[in-house]
Coordinates of N, CA, C and O in Angstrom, one line a residue:
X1295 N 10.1 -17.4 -16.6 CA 8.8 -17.6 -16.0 C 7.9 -18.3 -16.9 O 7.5 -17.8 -18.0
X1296 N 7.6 -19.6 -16.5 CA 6.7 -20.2 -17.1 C 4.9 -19.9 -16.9 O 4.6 -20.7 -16.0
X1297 N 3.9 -19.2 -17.4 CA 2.6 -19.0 -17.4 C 2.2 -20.1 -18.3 O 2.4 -20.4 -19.5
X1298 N 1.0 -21.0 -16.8 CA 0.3 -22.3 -17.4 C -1.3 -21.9 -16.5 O -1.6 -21.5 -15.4
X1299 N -2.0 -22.4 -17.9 CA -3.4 -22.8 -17.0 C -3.6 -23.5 -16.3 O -3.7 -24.7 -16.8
X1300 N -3.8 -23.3 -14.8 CA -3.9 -23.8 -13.9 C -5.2 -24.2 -12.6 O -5.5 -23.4 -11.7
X1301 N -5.7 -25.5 -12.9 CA -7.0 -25.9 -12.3 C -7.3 -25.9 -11.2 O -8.3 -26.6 -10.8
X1302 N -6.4 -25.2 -10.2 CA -6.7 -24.4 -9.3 C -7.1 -25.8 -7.4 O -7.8 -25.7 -6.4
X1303 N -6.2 -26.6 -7.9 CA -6.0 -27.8 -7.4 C -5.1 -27.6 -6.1 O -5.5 -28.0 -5.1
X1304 N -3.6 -26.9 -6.2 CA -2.5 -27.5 -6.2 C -2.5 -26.7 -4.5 O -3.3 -25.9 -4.2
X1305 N -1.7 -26.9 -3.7 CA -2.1 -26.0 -2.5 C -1.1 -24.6 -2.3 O -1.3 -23.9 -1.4
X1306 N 0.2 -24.1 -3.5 CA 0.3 -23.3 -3.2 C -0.4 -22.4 -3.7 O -0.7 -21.4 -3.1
X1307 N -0.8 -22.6 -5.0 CA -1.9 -21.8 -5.8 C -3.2 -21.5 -4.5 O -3.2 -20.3 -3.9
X1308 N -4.1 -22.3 -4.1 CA -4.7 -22.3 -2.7 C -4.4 -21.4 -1.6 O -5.3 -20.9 -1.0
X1309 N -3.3 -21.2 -1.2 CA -2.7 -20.5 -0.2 C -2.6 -19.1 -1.3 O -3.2 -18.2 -0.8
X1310 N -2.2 -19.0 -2.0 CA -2.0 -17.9 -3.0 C -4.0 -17.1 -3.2 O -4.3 -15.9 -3.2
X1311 N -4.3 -17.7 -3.2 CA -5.8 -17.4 -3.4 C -6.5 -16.9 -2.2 O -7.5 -16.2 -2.3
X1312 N -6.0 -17.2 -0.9 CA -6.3 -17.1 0.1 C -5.8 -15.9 0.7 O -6.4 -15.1 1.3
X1313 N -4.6 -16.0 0.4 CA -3.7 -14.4 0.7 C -4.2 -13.5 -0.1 O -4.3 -12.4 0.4
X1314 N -4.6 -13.7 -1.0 CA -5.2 -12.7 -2.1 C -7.0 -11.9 -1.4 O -7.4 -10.8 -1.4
X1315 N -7.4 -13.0 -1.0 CA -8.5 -12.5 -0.8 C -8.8 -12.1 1.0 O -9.7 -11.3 1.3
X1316 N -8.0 -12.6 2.0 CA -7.5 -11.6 3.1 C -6.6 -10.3 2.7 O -6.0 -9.6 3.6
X1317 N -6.4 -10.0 1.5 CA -5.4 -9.0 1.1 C -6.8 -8.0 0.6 O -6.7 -6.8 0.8
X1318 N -8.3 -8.7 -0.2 CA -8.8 -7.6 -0.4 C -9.8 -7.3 0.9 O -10.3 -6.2 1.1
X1319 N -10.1 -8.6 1.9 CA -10.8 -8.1 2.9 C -9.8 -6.7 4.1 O -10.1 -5.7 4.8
X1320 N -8.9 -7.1 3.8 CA -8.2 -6.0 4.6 C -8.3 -4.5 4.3 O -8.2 -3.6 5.2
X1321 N -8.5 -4.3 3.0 CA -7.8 -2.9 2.1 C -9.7 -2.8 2.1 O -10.2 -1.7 2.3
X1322 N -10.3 -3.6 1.9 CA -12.3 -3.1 1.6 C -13.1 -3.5 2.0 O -13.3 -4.7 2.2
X1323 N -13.9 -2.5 2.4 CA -15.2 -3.2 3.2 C -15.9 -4.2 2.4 O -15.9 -4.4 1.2
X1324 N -16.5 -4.9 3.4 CA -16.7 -6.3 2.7 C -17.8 -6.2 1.6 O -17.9 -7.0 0.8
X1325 N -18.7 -5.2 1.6 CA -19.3 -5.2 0.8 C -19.2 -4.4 -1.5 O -19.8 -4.3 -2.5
X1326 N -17.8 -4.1 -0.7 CA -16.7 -3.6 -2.0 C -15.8 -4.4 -2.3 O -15.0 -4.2 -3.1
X1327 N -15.8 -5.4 -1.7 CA -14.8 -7.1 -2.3 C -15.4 -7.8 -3.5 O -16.6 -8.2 -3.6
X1328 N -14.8 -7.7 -4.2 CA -14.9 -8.5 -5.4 C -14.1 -9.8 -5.4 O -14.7 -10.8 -5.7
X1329 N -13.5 -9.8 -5.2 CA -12.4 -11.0 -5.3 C -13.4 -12.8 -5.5 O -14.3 -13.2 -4.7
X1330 N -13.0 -13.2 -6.3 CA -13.2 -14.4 -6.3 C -13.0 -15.9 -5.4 O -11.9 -16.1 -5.0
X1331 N -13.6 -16.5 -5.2 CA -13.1 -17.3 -4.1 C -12.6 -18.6 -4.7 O -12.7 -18.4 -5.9
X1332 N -12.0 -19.9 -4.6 CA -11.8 -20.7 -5.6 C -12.8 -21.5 -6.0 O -12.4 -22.3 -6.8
X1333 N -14.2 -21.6 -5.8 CA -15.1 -22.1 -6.7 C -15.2 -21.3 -7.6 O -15.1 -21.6 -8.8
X1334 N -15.6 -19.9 -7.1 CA -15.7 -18.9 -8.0 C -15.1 -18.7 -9.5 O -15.4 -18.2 -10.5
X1335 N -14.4 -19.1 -9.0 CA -12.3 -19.2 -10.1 C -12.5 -20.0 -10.9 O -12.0 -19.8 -12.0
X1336 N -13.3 -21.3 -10.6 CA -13.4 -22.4 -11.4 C -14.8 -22.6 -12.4 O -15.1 -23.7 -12.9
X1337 N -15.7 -21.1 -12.5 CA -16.3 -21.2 -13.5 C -16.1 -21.2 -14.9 O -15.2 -20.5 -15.4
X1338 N -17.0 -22.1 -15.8 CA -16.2 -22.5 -17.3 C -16.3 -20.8 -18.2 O -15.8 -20.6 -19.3
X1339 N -16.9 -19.7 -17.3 CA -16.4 -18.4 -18.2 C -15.2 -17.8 -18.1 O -14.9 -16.8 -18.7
X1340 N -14.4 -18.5 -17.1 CA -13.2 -18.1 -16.4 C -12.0 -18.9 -16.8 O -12.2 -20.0 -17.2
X1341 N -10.8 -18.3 -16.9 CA -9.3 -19.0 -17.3 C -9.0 -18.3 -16.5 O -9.3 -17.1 -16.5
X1342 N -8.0 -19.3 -15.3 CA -7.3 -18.7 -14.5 C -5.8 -19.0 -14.7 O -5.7 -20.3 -14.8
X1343 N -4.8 -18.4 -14.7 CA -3.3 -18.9 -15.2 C -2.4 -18.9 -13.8 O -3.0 -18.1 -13.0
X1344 N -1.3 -19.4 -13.3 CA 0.0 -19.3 -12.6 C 0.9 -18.9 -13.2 O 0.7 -18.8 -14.4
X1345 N 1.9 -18.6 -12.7 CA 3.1 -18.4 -12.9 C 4.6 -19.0 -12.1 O 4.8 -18.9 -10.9
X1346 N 5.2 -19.3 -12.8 CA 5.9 -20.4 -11.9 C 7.7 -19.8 -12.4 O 8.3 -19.2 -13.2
X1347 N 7.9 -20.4 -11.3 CA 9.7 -20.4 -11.6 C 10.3 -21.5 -11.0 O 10.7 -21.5 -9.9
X1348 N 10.4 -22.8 -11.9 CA 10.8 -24.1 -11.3 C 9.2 -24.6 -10.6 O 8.1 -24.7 -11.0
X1349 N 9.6 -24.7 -9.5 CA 8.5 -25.4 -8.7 C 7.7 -24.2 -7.6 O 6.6 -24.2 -6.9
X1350 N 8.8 -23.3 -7.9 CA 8.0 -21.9 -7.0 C 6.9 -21.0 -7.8 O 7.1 -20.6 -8.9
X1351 N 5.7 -20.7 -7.2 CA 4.5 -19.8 -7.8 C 5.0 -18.3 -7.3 O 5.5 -17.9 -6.3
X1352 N 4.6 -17.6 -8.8 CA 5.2 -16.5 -8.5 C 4.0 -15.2 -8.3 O 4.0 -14.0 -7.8
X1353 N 2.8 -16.0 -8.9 CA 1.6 -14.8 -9.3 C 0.3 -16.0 -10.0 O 0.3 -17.2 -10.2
X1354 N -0.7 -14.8 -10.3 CA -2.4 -15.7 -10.7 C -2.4 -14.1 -11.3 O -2.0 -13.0 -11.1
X1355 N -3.3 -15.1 -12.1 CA -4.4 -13.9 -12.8 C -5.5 -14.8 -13.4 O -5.5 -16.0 -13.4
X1356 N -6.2 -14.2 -13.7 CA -7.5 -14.6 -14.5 C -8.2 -14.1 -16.0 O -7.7 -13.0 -16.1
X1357 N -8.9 -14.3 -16.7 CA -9.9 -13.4 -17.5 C -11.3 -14.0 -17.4 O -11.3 -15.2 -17.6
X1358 N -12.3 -13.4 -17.1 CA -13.5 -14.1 -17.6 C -14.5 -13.3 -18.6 O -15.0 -12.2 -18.6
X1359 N -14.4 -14.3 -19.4 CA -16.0 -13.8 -20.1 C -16.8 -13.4 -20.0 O -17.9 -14.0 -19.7
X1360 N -16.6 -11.7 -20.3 CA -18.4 -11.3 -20.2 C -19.4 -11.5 -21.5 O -20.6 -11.9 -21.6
X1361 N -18.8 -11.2 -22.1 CA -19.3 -11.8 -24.0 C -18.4 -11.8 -25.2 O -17.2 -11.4 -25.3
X1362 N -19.2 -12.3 -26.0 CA -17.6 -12.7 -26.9 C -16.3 -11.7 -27.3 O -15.2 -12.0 -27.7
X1363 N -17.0 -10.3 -27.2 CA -16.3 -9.1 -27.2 C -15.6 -8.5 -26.0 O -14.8 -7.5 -26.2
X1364 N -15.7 -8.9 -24.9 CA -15.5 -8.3 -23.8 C -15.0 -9.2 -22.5 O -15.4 -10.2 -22.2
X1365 N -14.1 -8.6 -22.0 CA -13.2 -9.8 -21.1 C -13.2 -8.7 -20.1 O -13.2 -7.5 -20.4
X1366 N -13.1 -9.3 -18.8 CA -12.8 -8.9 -17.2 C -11.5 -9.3 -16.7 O -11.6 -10.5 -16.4
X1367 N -9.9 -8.9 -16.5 CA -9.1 -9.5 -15.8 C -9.8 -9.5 -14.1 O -10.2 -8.6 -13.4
X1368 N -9.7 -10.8 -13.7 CA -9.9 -11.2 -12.2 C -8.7 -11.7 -11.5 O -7.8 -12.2 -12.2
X1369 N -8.5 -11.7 -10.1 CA -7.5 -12.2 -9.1 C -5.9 -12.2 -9.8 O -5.2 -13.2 -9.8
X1370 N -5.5 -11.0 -10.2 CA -4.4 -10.8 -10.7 C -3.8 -10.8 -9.1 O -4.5 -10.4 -8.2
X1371 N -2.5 -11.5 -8.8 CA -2.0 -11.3 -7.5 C -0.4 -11.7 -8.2 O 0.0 -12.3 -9.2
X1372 N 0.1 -11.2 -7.5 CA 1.8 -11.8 -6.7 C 1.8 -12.1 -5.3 O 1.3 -11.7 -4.2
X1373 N 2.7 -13.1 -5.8 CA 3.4 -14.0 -3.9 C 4.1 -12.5 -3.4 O 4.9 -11.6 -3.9
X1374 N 3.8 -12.6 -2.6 CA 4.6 -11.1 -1.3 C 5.8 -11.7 -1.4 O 6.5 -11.0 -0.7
X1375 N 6.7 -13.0 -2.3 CA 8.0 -13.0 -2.1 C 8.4 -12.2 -3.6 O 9.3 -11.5 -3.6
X1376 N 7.9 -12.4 -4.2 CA 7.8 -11.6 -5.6 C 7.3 -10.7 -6.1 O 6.7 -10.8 -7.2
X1377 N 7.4 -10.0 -5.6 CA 6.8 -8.6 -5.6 C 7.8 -7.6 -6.2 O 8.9 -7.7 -5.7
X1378 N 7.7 -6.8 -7.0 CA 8.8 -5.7 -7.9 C 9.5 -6.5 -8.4 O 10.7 -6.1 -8.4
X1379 N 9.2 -7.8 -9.1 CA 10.4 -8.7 -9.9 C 9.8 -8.9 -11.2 O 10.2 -9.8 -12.0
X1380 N 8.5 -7.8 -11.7 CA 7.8 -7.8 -12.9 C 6.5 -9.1 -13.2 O 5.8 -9.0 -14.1
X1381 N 6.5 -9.9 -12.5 CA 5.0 -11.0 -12.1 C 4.2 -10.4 -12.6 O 3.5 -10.9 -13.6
X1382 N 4.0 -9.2 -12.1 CA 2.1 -9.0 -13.0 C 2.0 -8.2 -13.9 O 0.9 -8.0 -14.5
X1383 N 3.4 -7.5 -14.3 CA 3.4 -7.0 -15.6 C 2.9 -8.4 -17.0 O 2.0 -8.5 -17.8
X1384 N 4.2 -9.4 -16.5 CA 4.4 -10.5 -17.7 C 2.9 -11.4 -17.4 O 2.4 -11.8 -18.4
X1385 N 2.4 -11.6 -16.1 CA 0.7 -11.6 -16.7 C -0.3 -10.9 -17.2 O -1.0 -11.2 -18.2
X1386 N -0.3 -9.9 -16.5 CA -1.2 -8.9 -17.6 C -0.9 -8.9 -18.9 O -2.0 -8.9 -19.5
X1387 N 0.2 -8.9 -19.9 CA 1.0 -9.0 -21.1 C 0.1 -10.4 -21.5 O -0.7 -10.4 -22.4
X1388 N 0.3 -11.6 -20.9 CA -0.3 -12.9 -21.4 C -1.8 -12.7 -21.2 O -2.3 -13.2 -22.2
X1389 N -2.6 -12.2 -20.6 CA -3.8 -11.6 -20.5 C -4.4 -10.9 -21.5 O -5.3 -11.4 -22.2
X1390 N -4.0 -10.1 -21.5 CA -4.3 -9.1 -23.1 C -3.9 -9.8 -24.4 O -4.7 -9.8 -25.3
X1391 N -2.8 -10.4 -24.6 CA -2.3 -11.0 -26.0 C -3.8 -12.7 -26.0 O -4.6 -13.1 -26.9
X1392 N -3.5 -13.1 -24.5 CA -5.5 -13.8 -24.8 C -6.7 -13.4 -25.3 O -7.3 -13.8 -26.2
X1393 N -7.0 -12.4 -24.5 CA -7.9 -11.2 -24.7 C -7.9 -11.2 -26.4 O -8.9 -11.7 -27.0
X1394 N -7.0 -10.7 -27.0 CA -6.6 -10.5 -28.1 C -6.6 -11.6 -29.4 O -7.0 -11.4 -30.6
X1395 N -6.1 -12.7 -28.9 CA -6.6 -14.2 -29.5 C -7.5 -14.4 -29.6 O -7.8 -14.8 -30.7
X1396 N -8.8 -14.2 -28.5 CA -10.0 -14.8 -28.7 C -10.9 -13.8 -29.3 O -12.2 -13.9 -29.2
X1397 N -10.2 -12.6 -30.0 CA -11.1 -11.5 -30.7 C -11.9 -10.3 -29.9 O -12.7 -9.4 -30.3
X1398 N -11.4 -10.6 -28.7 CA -12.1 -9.4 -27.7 C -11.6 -7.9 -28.2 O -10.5 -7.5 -28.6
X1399 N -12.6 -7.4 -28.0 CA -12.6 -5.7 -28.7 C -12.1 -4.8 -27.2 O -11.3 -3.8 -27.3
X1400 N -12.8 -5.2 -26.0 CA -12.9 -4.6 -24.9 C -12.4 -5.4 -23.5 O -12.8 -6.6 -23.4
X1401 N -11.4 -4.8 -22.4 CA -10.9 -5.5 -21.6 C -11.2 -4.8 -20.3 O -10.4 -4.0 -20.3
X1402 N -11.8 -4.7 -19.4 CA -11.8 -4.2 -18.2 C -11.5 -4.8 -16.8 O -11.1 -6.0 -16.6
X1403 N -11.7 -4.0 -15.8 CA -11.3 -4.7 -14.7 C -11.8 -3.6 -13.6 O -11.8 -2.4 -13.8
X1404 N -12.1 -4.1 -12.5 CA -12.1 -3.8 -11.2 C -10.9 -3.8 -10.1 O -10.3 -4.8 -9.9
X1405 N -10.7 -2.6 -9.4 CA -10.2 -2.6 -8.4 C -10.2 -1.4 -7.4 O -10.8 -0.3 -7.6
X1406 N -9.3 -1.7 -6.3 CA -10.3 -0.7 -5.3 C -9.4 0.6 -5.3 O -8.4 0.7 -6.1
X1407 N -9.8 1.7 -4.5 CA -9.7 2.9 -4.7 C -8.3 3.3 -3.5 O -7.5 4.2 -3.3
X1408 N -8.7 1.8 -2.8 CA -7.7 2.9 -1.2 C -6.2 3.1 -2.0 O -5.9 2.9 -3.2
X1409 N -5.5 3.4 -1.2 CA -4.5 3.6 -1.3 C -3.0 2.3 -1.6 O -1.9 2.3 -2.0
X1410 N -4.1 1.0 -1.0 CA -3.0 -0.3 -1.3 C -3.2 -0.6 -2.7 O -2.5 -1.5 -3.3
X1411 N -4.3 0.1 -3.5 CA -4.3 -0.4 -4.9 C -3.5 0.6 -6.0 O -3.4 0.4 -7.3
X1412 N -2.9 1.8 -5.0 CA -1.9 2.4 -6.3 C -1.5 1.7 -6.9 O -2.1 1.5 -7.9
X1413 N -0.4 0.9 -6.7 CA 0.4 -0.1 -7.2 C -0.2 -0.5 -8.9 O 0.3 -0.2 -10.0
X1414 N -1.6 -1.2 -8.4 CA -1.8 -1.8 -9.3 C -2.9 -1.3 -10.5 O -3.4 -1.7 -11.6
X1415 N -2.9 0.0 -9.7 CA -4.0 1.2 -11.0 C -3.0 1.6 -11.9 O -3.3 1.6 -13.1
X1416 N -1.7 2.0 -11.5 CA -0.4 1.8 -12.4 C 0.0 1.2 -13.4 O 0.6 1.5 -14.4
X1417 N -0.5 -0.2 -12.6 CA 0.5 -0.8 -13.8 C -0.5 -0.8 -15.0 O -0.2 -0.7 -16.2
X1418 N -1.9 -0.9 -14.3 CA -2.8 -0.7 -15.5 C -2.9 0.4 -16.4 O -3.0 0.4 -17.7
X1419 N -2.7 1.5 -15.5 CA -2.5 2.5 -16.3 C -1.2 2.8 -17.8 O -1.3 3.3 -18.9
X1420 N -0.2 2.2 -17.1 CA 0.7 1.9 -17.6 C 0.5 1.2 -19.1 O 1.2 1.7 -20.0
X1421 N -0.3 0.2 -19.4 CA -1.0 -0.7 -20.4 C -2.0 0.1 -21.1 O -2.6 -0.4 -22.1
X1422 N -2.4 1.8 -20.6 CA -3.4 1.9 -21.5 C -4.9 2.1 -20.9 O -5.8 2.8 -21.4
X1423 N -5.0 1.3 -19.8 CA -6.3 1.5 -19.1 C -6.8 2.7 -18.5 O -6.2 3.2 -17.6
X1424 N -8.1 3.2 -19.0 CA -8.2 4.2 -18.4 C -9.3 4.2 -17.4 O -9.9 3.1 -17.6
X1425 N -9.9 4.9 -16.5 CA -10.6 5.1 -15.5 C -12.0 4.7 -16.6 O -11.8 4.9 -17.8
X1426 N -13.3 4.1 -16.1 CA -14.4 4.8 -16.9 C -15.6 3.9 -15.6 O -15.3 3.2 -14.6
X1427 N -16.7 4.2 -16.0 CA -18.0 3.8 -15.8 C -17.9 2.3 -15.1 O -17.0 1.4 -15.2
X1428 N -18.8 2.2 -14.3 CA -19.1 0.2 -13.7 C -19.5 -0.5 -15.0 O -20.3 -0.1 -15.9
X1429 N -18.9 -1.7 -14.8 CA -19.7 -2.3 -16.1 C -20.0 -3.6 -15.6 O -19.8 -4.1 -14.5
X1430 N -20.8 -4.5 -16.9 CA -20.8 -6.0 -16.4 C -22.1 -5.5 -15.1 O -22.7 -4.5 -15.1
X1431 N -22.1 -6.4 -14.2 CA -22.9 -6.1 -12.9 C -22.6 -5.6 -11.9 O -23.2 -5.9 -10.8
X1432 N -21.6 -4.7 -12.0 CA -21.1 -3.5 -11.2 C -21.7 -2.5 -10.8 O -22.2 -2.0 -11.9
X1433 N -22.1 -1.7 -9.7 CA -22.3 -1.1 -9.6 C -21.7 0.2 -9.1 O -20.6 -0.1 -8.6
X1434 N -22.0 1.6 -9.0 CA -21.0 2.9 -8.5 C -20.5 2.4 -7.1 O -21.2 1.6 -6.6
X1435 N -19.7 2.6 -6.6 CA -19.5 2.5 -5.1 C -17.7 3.4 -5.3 O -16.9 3.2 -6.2
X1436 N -17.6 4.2 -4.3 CA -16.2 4.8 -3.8 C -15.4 4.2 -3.6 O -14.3 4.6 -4.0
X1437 N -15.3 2.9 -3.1 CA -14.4 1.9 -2.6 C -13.9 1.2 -4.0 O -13.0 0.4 -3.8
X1438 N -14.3 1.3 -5.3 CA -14.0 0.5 -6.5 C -13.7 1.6 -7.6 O -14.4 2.5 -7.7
X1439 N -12.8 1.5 -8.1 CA -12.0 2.2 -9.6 C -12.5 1.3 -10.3 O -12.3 0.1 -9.9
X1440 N -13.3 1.5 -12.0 CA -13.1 0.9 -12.8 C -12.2 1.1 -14.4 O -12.5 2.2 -14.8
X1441 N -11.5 0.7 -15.0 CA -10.6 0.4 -16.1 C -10.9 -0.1 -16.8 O -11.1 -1.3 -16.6
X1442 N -11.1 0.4 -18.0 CA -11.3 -0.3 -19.4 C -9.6 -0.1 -20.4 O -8.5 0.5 -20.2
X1443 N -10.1 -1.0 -21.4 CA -8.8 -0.7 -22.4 C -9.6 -1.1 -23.8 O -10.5 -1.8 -23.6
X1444 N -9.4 -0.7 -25.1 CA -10.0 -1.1 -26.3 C -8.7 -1.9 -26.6 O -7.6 -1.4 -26.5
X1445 N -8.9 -2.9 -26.9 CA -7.6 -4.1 -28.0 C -8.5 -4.3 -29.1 O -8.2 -5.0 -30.1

């Protein structure tokens, strides 16, 4: 699996971004969607990566800067063909070891509470992340779990 930064150009990445974000309008009311849209994606506090196998996309993730201490993973996804083949383990892993390069003390993230986000409160959990407080410009809402991690 090759993970490259990726300028968010290419149209499967596009279609990937798109499924991603009818994936969070489906599971949350629209006013508990966070998800990024691809301008969104393409701000300079944001690195967004692919993951590739040959010429096939396997997964996206993001980090954005909230200050020089503190990073947000955003639009972590897998392609629905790759799914349980480890994709967002081995990004989140490239995520954090960034996180970690660029001196961040603090990593958090957003996501939602229903039931299609087991999956992925897991794997975070899995890493160390634990439940805590909204941060950044978040606010309380039921529909959103928040996850911090200290690196």
């Amino acid at each position: 699996m090759e993970i490259r930064i990726d300028d968010l150009t290419g149209s499967q990445v596009i279609e990937l971004i798109g499924e991603h974000l009818q994936g969070m309008a489906m599971h949350s009311p629209p006013e508990s969607v966070h998800a990024l849209n691809l301008e969104g994606l393409k701000k300079p506090e944001i690195t967004f990566w692919s993951a590739w196998e040959q010429d096939e996309l396997l997964g996206c993730g993001a980090l954005k800067e909230l200050d020089d201490q503190h990073g947000e993973i955003k639009s972590m996804r897998t392609s629905s063909l790759h799914l349980r083949k480890g994709v967002a383990k081995r990004l989140l892993e490239h995520i954090i070891e960034e996180a970690k390069r660029r001196g961040y003390r603090r990593l958090s993230l957003e996501t939602g509470s229903m039931a299609a986000f087991e999956p992925a409160k897991r794997l975070y959990a899995s890493f160390g992340f634990q439940n805590c407080k909204p941060f950044s410009d978040y606010i309380e809402d039921p529909n959103s779990v928040f996850m911090t991690k200290e690196i």
